[in-house]
Amino acid sequence: MAGVTVETVRADGGTRRGAGTPLSARADRRRRSEALLLGLTVLISCFGYLYTGLATTGNVPGGLPGFAGSMACLALVPHLAVRRWAPYADPVILPLAVLLSAFGLVLLYRLDPAYRARYHAGSTASGQLMWTVIGVGLCVVVVAVLRDHRRLQRYIYLTMAVALVLLMAPAFFPGDTYGAKRWIFIGPLSFQPGEFVKTMIAVFFAGYLVIHRDALALTGRRFLGVRLPPGRQLGPILTVWVLSLMVLVLERDLGTSLIFFGLFVVMLYAATERTSWVVCGVLMASMGAGVVGSMEPHVKGRIDAWLHPFDAFEPGSTFSPQAAQALFGFGSGGVTGAGLGRGHPELIGFAGRSDFILTTVGEDLGLAGTMVVLVLYALLAQRGVSTALRSADPFGKLLAVGLAAALALQVFVVAGGVMGLIPLTGKALPFLAKSGSSLVANWLMVALLIRVSDHAGREAGPDS
C-alpha cells in the first residue's frame, strides 16, 4: 500500500523499519500535528517574552533572539526524538509540556526585574532555563533508551525500595526549609526527592496492582450497599497510610503526604473499580490529617493560617501574610488582569517564584489567564487518562493513570493552597515554578507518558 510502512515488531515493543521507508500514515499525521502545535507554542512563548519586555521596560528585550532560539531547540529536539523512537505517541503531550515550561520561563523573566528592584535578588530565569534543558534532555534519553515501558514492571520492588529511601531521607538531614524537611543537601547542591518519588511510586503501584487486582476487587463483604475490602487486603493501604503519616510528622511535608496517599487511592480505584477503597482512603486521610494537624505544631500552624489568613495582619501575629496577599492579588487581577508585567506579585516575597507563582498569573492575566493555565494542566492529565483508555496493556494502563493522577494531585494541592481552598503545602507548581527538581521530575513523567502512549498507538493497528 503506497505511503504505508511495513514494520516488524520486536520483542521489546519497538519496531524495525526498512531503510528509506516512511512512517505509517497514522504516525506521520500525529507527528505533523505535533510539529504544528510545537511551532504555535514557540510563537506564543516568544510573544509572551516580547510583551513582558515591552510592558516592564518599554523596549524590545535584547534577549529575544536568544530566547526564541532556545525555545525552538527545546521544541525541535524532543520532537525529533519522538518522531524517531516513539512515532505513534500522542501528539498533544509534548506540546503541552513545552508550552507550560515556556510560560514558566516567561513568568520568571517577568518577575526577575521586580525582585531585583525590591529585594536586590539575583536572576532565576537563566537557572530555570538550564534546568529545562536538563529536563528535556532526560526526556529524550528516556524515550530513546526505554523502548518498552513494560520493562519497568520487572523492577517494581527495587523501585519502591529506592522511593522509600528517597522519601524518608530528608528527615535525616539537619535543618529545614521554610518549616518543612523536603530537601537533601549534598555540598552546594540540593534537590527535593519527593518530586521524583511520585513517579517511582506510580511505577510500583501499577506493577503491584496488576498482580493483586483480582484479590483486591473480588473479595470482601457488602455493608450498606458498599463492598468493604477484606481485612487481609487492608495491609497495603494501611502500610501506605502509615508511611504518609510518617512523612507528615517527621518531615512536616503536607503536600508530599497528600500526593503519596492520594495517588495510591486513585490507582486502587482505577484497578478495582471499587468505591469502598475510595471511602476507606478518604476516611483514613481525614483521620490521619486531623490527628497530626492537632498535634504537630507546623502542620497545625498551616491549618490555622488557612482558616484565618487575615489574622496575619494583627499585631503580634506569627502567621505569614502570604496567603492573604495571594487573595489580594487574585482580587486585584479581576477577570482580565492588569496585564503581563503590570501587577505587583513580588509583594508576596520569595514564594512568588515557587508555589505562589500562580498569583502572578491571577494578578497579571486575571481569572481568564488562571483558567487557561488550569485548563492546560487538565488537558495534560486528560491525555494521560486517554492513553490509559487506549492501552490494552494492564501495566501501561495503570501507569498512565498514576502519572496523570500525580500531576493532577500536585496541581490541586498547590493551586488549592494558593487560592485558599486547602492549607498551604509549599509544593512547586509543575513546570511553572522555580524548582529544578520539580522541572526535571515532571519531564521524566512526560517521557513515560510518551512511551506508554506510543505503545498504545501501536496496539491500535496500522492506520486506524
Coordinates of C-alpha atoms in Angstrom, one line a residue:
M1 CA 0.0 0.0 0.0
A2 CA 1.5 3.3 -1.0
G3 CA 2.7 5.5 1.8
V4 CA 2.4 2.8 4.5
T5 CA 5.4 1.3 6.2
V6 CA 5.7 -2.4 6.7
E7 CA 7.1 -2.8 10.2
T8 CA 8.4 -5.7 12.2
V9 CA 7.5 -5.7 15.9
R10 CA 10.4 -6.6 18.1
A11 CA 10.2 -8.4 21.4
D12 CA 10.9 -5.3 23.3
G13 CA 7.9 -3.5 21.8
G14 CA 9.9 -1.4 19.3
T15 CA 9.8 -1.6 15.6
R16 CA 12.3 -2.1 12.8
R17 CA 11.7 -0.2 9.6
G18 CA 13.5 -0.8 6.3
A19 CA 15.9 1.9 5.1
G20 CA 14.2 4.7 3.4
T21 CA 10.7 3.6 4.2
P22 CA 8.4 6.4 5.6
L23 CA 6.4 6.3 8.8
S24 CA 2.9 4.9 8.6
A25 CA 0.3 7.3 7.6
R26 CA -1.2 7.5 11.1
A27 CA 2.1 8.0 12.8
D28 CA 3.0 10.7 10.2
R29 CA -0.3 12.5 10.8
R30 CA 0.4 12.5 14.5
R31 CA 3.9 13.9 14.1
R32 CA 2.7 16.6 11.7
S33 CA 0.1 17.6 14.2
E34 CA 2.7 17.7 17.0
A35 CA 5.1 19.8 14.9
L36 CA 2.3 22.3 14.1
L37 CA 1.4 22.6 17.8
L38 CA 5.1 23.0 18.8
G39 CA 5.5 25.7 16.3
L40 CA 2.5 27.5 17.7
T41 CA 3.9 27.0 21.2
V42 CA 7.2 28.7 20.2
L43 CA 5.3 31.6 18.7
I44 CA 3.2 32.1 21.9
S45 CA 6.2 31.9 24.2
C46 CA 8.1 34.4 22.1
F47 CA 5.2 36.8 22.0
G48 CA 4.9 36.5 25.8
Y49 CA 8.6 37.3 26.3
L50 CA 8.3 40.3 23.9
Y51 CA 5.1 41.6 25.6
T52 CA 6.7 41.3 29.0
G53 CA 9.8 43.3 27.9
L54 CA 7.6 46.0 26.4
A55 CA 5.4 46.2 29.5
T56 CA 8.2 46.4 32.0
T57 CA 10.9 48.4 30.2
G58 CA 9.1 49.9 27.2
N59 CA 11.6 48.4 24.8
V60 CA 12.1 45.2 22.8
P61 CA 14.1 42.9 25.1
G62 CA 17.6 42.4 23.8
G63 CA 17.5 38.7 24.7
L64 CA 14.6 38.0 22.4
P65 CA 16.7 36.2 19.7
G66 CA 18.4 34.0 22.3
F67 CA 15.1 33.2 23.9
A68 CA 13.5 32.4 20.6
G69 CA 16.4 30.1 19.6
S70 CA 16.2 28.4 23.0
M71 CA 12.5 27.7 22.7
A72 CA 12.9 26.5 19.1
C73 CA 15.6 24.0 20.2
L74 CA 13.6 22.9 23.3
A75 CA 10.7 22.1 20.9
L76 CA 12.6 20.7 18.0
V77 CA 15.0 18.2 19.8
P78 CA 12.3 16.3 21.7
H79 CA 10.1 16.3 18.6
L80 CA 12.8 14.7 16.5
A81 CA 13.4 12.1 19.3
V82 CA 9.7 11.3 19.5
R83 CA 9.5 11.1 15.6
R84 CA 12.4 8.7 15.6
W85 CA 11.7 6.5 18.7
A86 CA 8.0 6.9 19.5
P87 CA 6.2 7.8 16.3
Y88 CA 2.8 6.6 17.4
A89 CA 2.8 8.7 20.6
D90 CA 0.1 11.1 21.5
P91 CA 0.7 14.3 19.6
V92 CA -0.5 16.7 22.3
I93 CA 1.5 15.6 25.3
L94 CA 4.8 17.1 24.2
P95 CA 3.4 20.5 23.1
L96 CA 1.5 20.9 26.4
A97 CA 4.7 20.2 28.4
V98 CA 6.8 22.6 26.2
L99 CA 4.1 25.3 26.4
L100 CA 3.8 25.1 30.3
S101 CA 7.6 25.1 30.6
A102 CA 7.9 28.1 28.2
F103 CA 5.2 30.0 30.1
G104 CA 7.1 29.3 33.4
L105 CA 10.2 30.9 31.9
V106 CA 8.2 33.9 30.7
L107 CA 6.8 34.4 34.2
L108 CA 10.3 34.2 35.8
Y109 CA 11.7 36.6 33.2
R110 CA 8.8 38.9 34.2
L111 CA 9.5 38.5 37.9
D112 CA 13.3 38.9 37.9
P113 CA 13.4 42.7 37.4
A114 CA 10.7 43.2 40.1
Y115 CA 12.6 41.1 42.6
R116 CA 15.9 42.7 41.7
A117 CA 14.4 46.2 42.3
R118 CA 12.6 45.4 45.6
Y119 CA 14.9 42.8 47.2
H120 CA 18.1 43.0 45.3
A121 CA 17.7 39.4 44.4
G122 CA 19.5 37.6 41.7
S123 CA 18.1 36.2 38.4
T124 CA 16.3 32.9 38.4
A125 CA 15.2 32.7 34.8
S126 CA 18.6 31.7 33.4
G127 CA 18.8 28.9 36.0
Q128 CA 15.3 27.7 35.2
L129 CA 16.3 27.6 31.5
M130 CA 19.3 25.4 32.4
W131 CA 17.0 23.0 34.3
T132 CA 14.5 23.0 31.5
V133 CA 17.3 21.9 29.1
I134 CA 18.3 19.2 31.6
G135 CA 14.7 18.0 31.9
V136 CA 14.2 17.9 28.1
G137 CA 17.5 16.1 27.7
L138 CA 16.4 13.5 30.3
C139 CA 13.1 13.1 28.4
V140 CA 14.9 12.5 25.2
V141 CA 17.2 9.9 26.8
V142 CA 14.3 8.0 28.4
V143 CA 12.4 7.9 25.1
A144 CA 15.4 6.7 23.3
V145 CA 16.6 4.1 25.8
L146 CA 13.4 2.8 27.3
R147 CA 12.0 1.2 24.2
D148 CA 9.3 -0.7 26.1
H149 CA 7.7 0.7 29.3
R150 CA 6.9 -2.9 30.4
R151 CA 10.5 -3.4 31.4
L152 CA 9.8 -1.3 34.4
Q153 CA 7.5 -4.0 35.7
R154 CA 10.5 -6.2 36.4
Y155 CA 11.9 -3.8 39.0
I156 CA 8.9 -2.6 40.9
Y157 CA 10.1 -3.7 44.3
L158 CA 13.6 -2.2 43.7
T159 CA 11.9 1.0 42.5
M160 CA 9.7 1.1 45.7
A161 CA 12.7 0.5 47.9
V162 CA 14.6 3.4 46.3
A163 CA 11.5 5.5 46.5
L164 CA 11.1 4.9 50.3
V165 CA 14.8 5.7 50.9
L166 CA 14.4 9.0 49.0
L167 CA 11.1 9.7 50.7
M168 CA 12.4 9.4 54.2
A169 CA 16.0 10.8 53.5
P170 CA 15.2 14.5 54.2
A171 CA 14.2 13.6 57.7
F172 CA 17.8 12.8 58.5
F173 CA 19.3 16.0 57.1
P174 CA 19.8 18.8 59.6
G175 CA 17.7 21.9 59.4
D176 CA 14.6 22.6 57.3
T177 CA 13.4 24.9 54.6
Y178 CA 10.5 27.2 55.4
G179 CA 9.3 24.8 58.1
A180 CA 9.4 21.5 56.1
K181 CA 12.0 18.9 55.6
R182 CA 11.8 18.1 51.9
W183 CA 15.3 18.8 50.7
I184 CA 18.5 16.7 50.5
F185 CA 21.7 18.8 50.7
I186 CA 24.9 17.4 49.2
G187 CA 27.6 20.1 49.4
P188 CA 26.4 23.1 47.5
L189 CA 23.8 21.1 45.7
S190 CA 20.3 20.4 46.9
F191 CA 17.2 18.6 45.5
Q192 CA 13.7 17.5 46.5
P193 CA 13.5 13.7 46.3
G194 CA 9.7 13.9 46.8
E195 CA 9.4 15.2 43.2
F196 CA 10.9 12.0 41.8
V197 CA 9.2 9.7 44.3
K198 CA 5.7 10.4 42.9
T199 CA 6.8 8.9 39.6
M200 CA 8.5 6.0 41.2
I201 CA 5.6 5.0 43.4
A202 CA 3.3 5.3 40.3
V203 CA 5.5 2.6 38.7
F204 CA 5.4 0.4 41.8
F205 CA 1.7 0.7 42.4
A206 CA 1.0 -0.1 38.7
G207 CA 3.0 -3.2 38.9
Y208 CA 1.7 -4.3 42.3
L209 CA -1.9 -3.8 41.4
V210 CA -1.6 -5.7 38.1
I211 CA -0.6 -8.7 40.2
H212 CA -3.1 -8.3 43.1
R213 CA -6.1 -6.6 41.4
D214 CA -8.3 -9.7 41.4
A215 CA -7.8 -10.2 45.2
L216 CA -8.5 -6.5 45.8
A217 CA -11.5 -6.3 43.5
L218 CA -13.4 -9.6 44.0
T219 CA -13.3 -10.3 47.8
G220 CA -14.9 -8.6 50.8
R221 CA -18.3 -8.3 52.3
R222 CA -21.1 -5.9 51.5
F223 CA -22.2 -3.4 54.1
L224 CA -24.9 -0.7 53.5
G225 CA -24.5 -1.2 49.7
V226 CA -20.7 -0.9 49.7
R227 CA -18.4 -3.8 49.4
L228 CA -15.8 -3.4 52.1
P229 CA -12.3 -4.7 51.5
P230 CA -11.3 -7.8 53.5
G231 CA -9.0 -7.5 56.5
R232 CA -6.0 -9.3 54.9
Q233 CA -6.2 -7.0 51.9
L234 CA -6.1 -3.8 54.0
G235 CA -2.4 -4.4 54.7
P236 CA -1.1 -2.4 51.6
I237 CA -3.4 0.6 52.2
L238 CA -2.5 0.6 56.0
T239 CA 1.2 0.5 55.1
V240 CA 0.9 3.4 52.7
W241 CA -1.2 5.3 55.2
V242 CA 1.4 4.9 58.0
L243 CA 4.2 5.9 55.6
S244 CA 2.3 9.1 54.6
L245 CA 1.7 9.9 58.2
M246 CA 5.4 9.4 58.9
V247 CA 6.3 11.9 56.1
L248 CA 3.8 14.3 57.6
V249 CA 5.1 14.0 61.2
L250 CA 8.9 13.6 60.6
E251 CA 9.3 16.0 57.6
R252 CA 6.2 18.2 58.1
D253 CA 5.6 17.9 54.3
L254 CA 1.9 18.1 53.9
G255 CA 2.0 18.2 50.1
T256 CA 4.1 15.1 49.6
S257 CA 2.0 13.2 52.1
L258 CA -1.3 14.1 50.4
I259 CA 0.1 13.2 46.9
F260 CA 1.6 10.0 48.1
F261 CA -1.6 8.7 49.8
G262 CA -4.0 10.2 47.2
L263 CA -2.1 8.6 44.3
F264 CA -2.4 5.2 45.9
V265 CA -6.2 5.5 46.4
V266 CA -6.7 6.8 42.9
M267 CA -4.8 3.9 41.4
L268 CA -6.6 1.4 43.7
Y269 CA -9.9 2.6 42.4
A270 CA -8.7 2.5 38.8
A271 CA -7.5 -1.1 39.2
T272 CA -10.5 -2.4 41.1
E273 CA -13.4 0.0 40.3
R274 CA -14.5 -0.4 44.0
T275 CA -15.8 2.7 45.7
S276 CA -15.0 1.1 49.1
W277 CA -11.3 1.8 48.6
V278 CA -12.1 5.5 47.9
V279 CA -14.3 5.6 51.0
C280 CA -11.6 4.0 53.2
G281 CA -9.0 6.2 51.7
V282 CA -10.9 9.4 52.4
L283 CA -11.7 8.4 56.0
M284 CA -8.2 7.4 56.7
A285 CA -6.7 10.6 55.2
S286 CA -9.2 12.7 57.2
M287 CA -8.5 10.9 60.4
G288 CA -4.7 11.0 60.0
A289 CA -4.7 14.6 59.0
G290 CA -6.9 15.5 61.9
V291 CA -4.7 13.8 64.4
V292 CA -1.4 15.1 63.0
G293 CA -2.9 18.6 62.5
S294 CA -3.9 18.9 66.1
M295 CA -0.5 17.6 67.4
E296 CA 2.3 18.7 65.1
P297 CA 2.9 22.5 65.5
H298 CA 4.0 23.2 61.9
V299 CA 1.0 21.5 60.4
K300 CA -1.3 23.0 62.9
G301 CA 0.1 26.4 62.1
R302 CA -0.6 25.8 58.4
I303 CA -4.2 24.9 59.1
D304 CA -4.7 27.9 61.4
A305 CA -3.3 30.2 58.8
W306 CA -5.6 28.7 56.2
L307 CA -8.7 29.2 58.4
H308 CA -7.8 32.7 59.4
P309 CA -5.5 34.2 56.7
F310 CA -6.1 37.8 57.6
D311 CA -5.1 37.4 61.2
A312 CA -1.5 37.7 59.8
F313 CA -2.0 41.5 59.9
E314 CA -2.9 41.5 63.6
P315 CA -0.3 42.9 66.0
G316 CA 1.9 40.1 67.4
S317 CA 0.7 37.5 64.9
T318 CA 3.1 34.8 63.9
F319 CA 1.3 33.9 60.7
S320 CA 2.8 34.6 57.3
P321 CA 0.9 37.2 55.4
Q322 CA 1.5 35.4 52.1
A323 CA -1.9 33.6 52.0
A324 CA -3.8 36.9 52.5
Q325 CA -1.6 38.7 50.0
A326 CA -2.3 36.0 47.4
L327 CA -6.0 36.6 47.9
F328 CA -5.5 40.3 47.4
G329 CA -3.5 39.6 44.2
F330 CA -6.2 37.4 42.8
G331 CA -8.8 40.0 43.7
S332 CA -6.9 42.9 42.1
G333 CA -6.5 40.9 38.9
G334 CA -10.2 40.7 38.2
V335 CA -11.3 38.9 35.1
T336 CA -8.7 40.0 32.6
G337 CA -5.8 41.1 34.9
A338 CA -3.6 44.2 35.0
G339 CA -1.5 42.9 32.0
L340 CA 1.6 40.8 31.9
G341 CA 4.3 42.7 33.8
R342 CA 1.9 45.3 35.2
G343 CA 1.0 43.8 38.6
H344 CA 3.0 43.5 41.8
P345 CA 3.2 39.8 42.7
E346 CA 6.7 40.4 44.2
L347 CA 4.9 41.8 47.3
I348 CA 4.3 38.2 48.4
G349 CA 8.1 37.7 48.8
F350 CA 10.2 34.7 47.8
A351 CA 7.1 32.4 47.4
G352 CA 6.0 34.4 44.4
R353 CA 8.5 32.4 42.4
S354 CA 7.5 29.0 43.8
D355 CA 4.1 27.8 44.8
F356 CA 2.7 31.3 44.7
I357 CA 3.7 31.9 41.1
L358 CA 0.1 31.2 40.3
T359 CA -0.8 34.6 41.9
T360 CA 1.4 36.2 39.2
V361 CA -0.9 34.7 36.6
G362 CA -4.0 35.8 38.6
E363 CA -2.9 39.3 39.1
D364 CA -1.4 39.9 35.6
L365 CA -3.7 37.9 33.5
G366 CA -6.8 37.7 35.7
L367 CA -9.3 34.9 36.0
A368 CA -9.1 34.3 32.3
G369 CA -5.4 33.6 32.4
T370 CA -5.7 31.5 35.5
M371 CA -8.3 29.3 33.9
V372 CA -6.2 28.9 30.8
V373 CA -3.3 27.6 32.9
L374 CA -5.5 25.2 34.8
V375 CA -7.1 24.0 31.5
L376 CA -3.6 23.3 30.2
Y377 CA -2.9 21.1 33.2
A378 CA -6.3 19.5 32.9
L379 CA -5.5 18.7 29.2
L380 CA -2.2 17.1 30.1
A381 CA -3.8 15.0 32.7
Q382 CA -6.6 14.1 30.3
R383 CA -4.1 12.9 27.7
G384 CA -2.7 10.6 30.3
V385 CA -6.2 9.2 31.0
S386 CA -6.8 8.9 27.3
T387 CA -3.6 7.0 26.9
A388 CA -4.8 4.6 29.7
L389 CA -8.1 4.1 28.0
R390 CA -6.5 3.3 24.7
S391 CA -3.9 0.9 26.1
A392 CA -4.6 -2.8 26.2
D393 CA -1.6 -3.4 28.5
P394 CA -2.7 -3.6 32.1
F395 CA 0.6 -2.2 33.5
G396 CA 0.7 0.6 31.0
K397 CA -2.9 1.4 31.6
L398 CA -2.4 1.8 35.4
L399 CA 0.9 3.6 34.9
A400 CA -0.7 6.2 32.7
V401 CA -3.5 6.7 35.2
G402 CA -0.9 7.0 38.0
L403 CA 1.2 9.6 36.2
A404 CA -1.9 11.7 35.3
A405 CA -3.2 11.5 38.8
A406 CA 0.2 12.5 40.3
L407 CA 0.2 15.6 38.1
A408 CA -3.4 16.5 38.9
L409 CA -3.0 16.0 42.6
Q410 CA 0.1 18.2 42.7
V411 CA -1.7 21.0 40.8
F412 CA -4.6 20.6 43.1
V413 CA -2.6 20.9 46.4
V414 CA -0.6 23.8 45.1
A415 CA -3.5 25.8 43.4
G416 CA -5.9 24.9 46.2
G417 CA -3.4 26.2 48.8
V418 CA -2.7 29.4 47.0
M419 CA -6.4 30.1 46.4
G420 CA -7.3 29.3 50.0
L421 CA -9.3 26.1 49.3
I422 CA -6.9 23.9 51.4
P423 CA -4.0 24.6 53.7
L424 CA -0.7 25.7 52.0
T425 CA 1.6 22.8 51.2
G426 CA 4.7 24.5 49.8
K427 CA 5.0 22.2 46.8
A428 CA 6.1 23.7 43.5
L429 CA 3.6 24.3 40.7
P430 CA 4.6 21.8 37.9
F431 CA 6.6 23.3 35.0
L432 CA 5.9 26.9 36.1
A433 CA 7.6 27.4 39.5
K434 CA 11.3 27.9 40.2
S435 CA 12.4 24.4 41.1
G436 CA 15.0 22.3 39.2
S437 CA 13.9 19.1 41.0
S438 CA 10.3 19.6 40.1
L439 CA 11.0 20.5 36.5
V440 CA 13.3 17.5 35.8
A441 CA 10.9 15.1 37.5
N442 CA 7.9 16.4 35.5
W443 CA 9.8 16.0 32.3
L444 CA 10.6 12.4 33.3
M445 CA 6.9 11.9 33.8
V446 CA 6.2 13.3 30.3
A447 CA 8.8 10.9 28.8
L448 CA 7.0 7.9 30.4
L449 CA 3.6 9.1 29.2
I450 CA 5.0 9.5 25.7
R451 CA 6.4 6.0 25.8
V452 CA 3.1 4.4 27.1
S453 CA 1.1 6.4 24.5
D454 CA 3.4 5.2 21.7
H455 CA 2.8 1.6 22.8
A456 CA -0.9 2.1 22.9
G457 CA -0.8 3.7 19.4
R458 CA 1.0 0.7 18.0
E459 CA -1.5 -1.7 19.6
A460 CA -4.4 0.1 17.8
G461 CA -3.2 -1.3 14.5
P462 CA -1.8 0.4 11.4
D463 CA -3.5 3.5 10.2
S464 CA -6.6 3.1 12.4

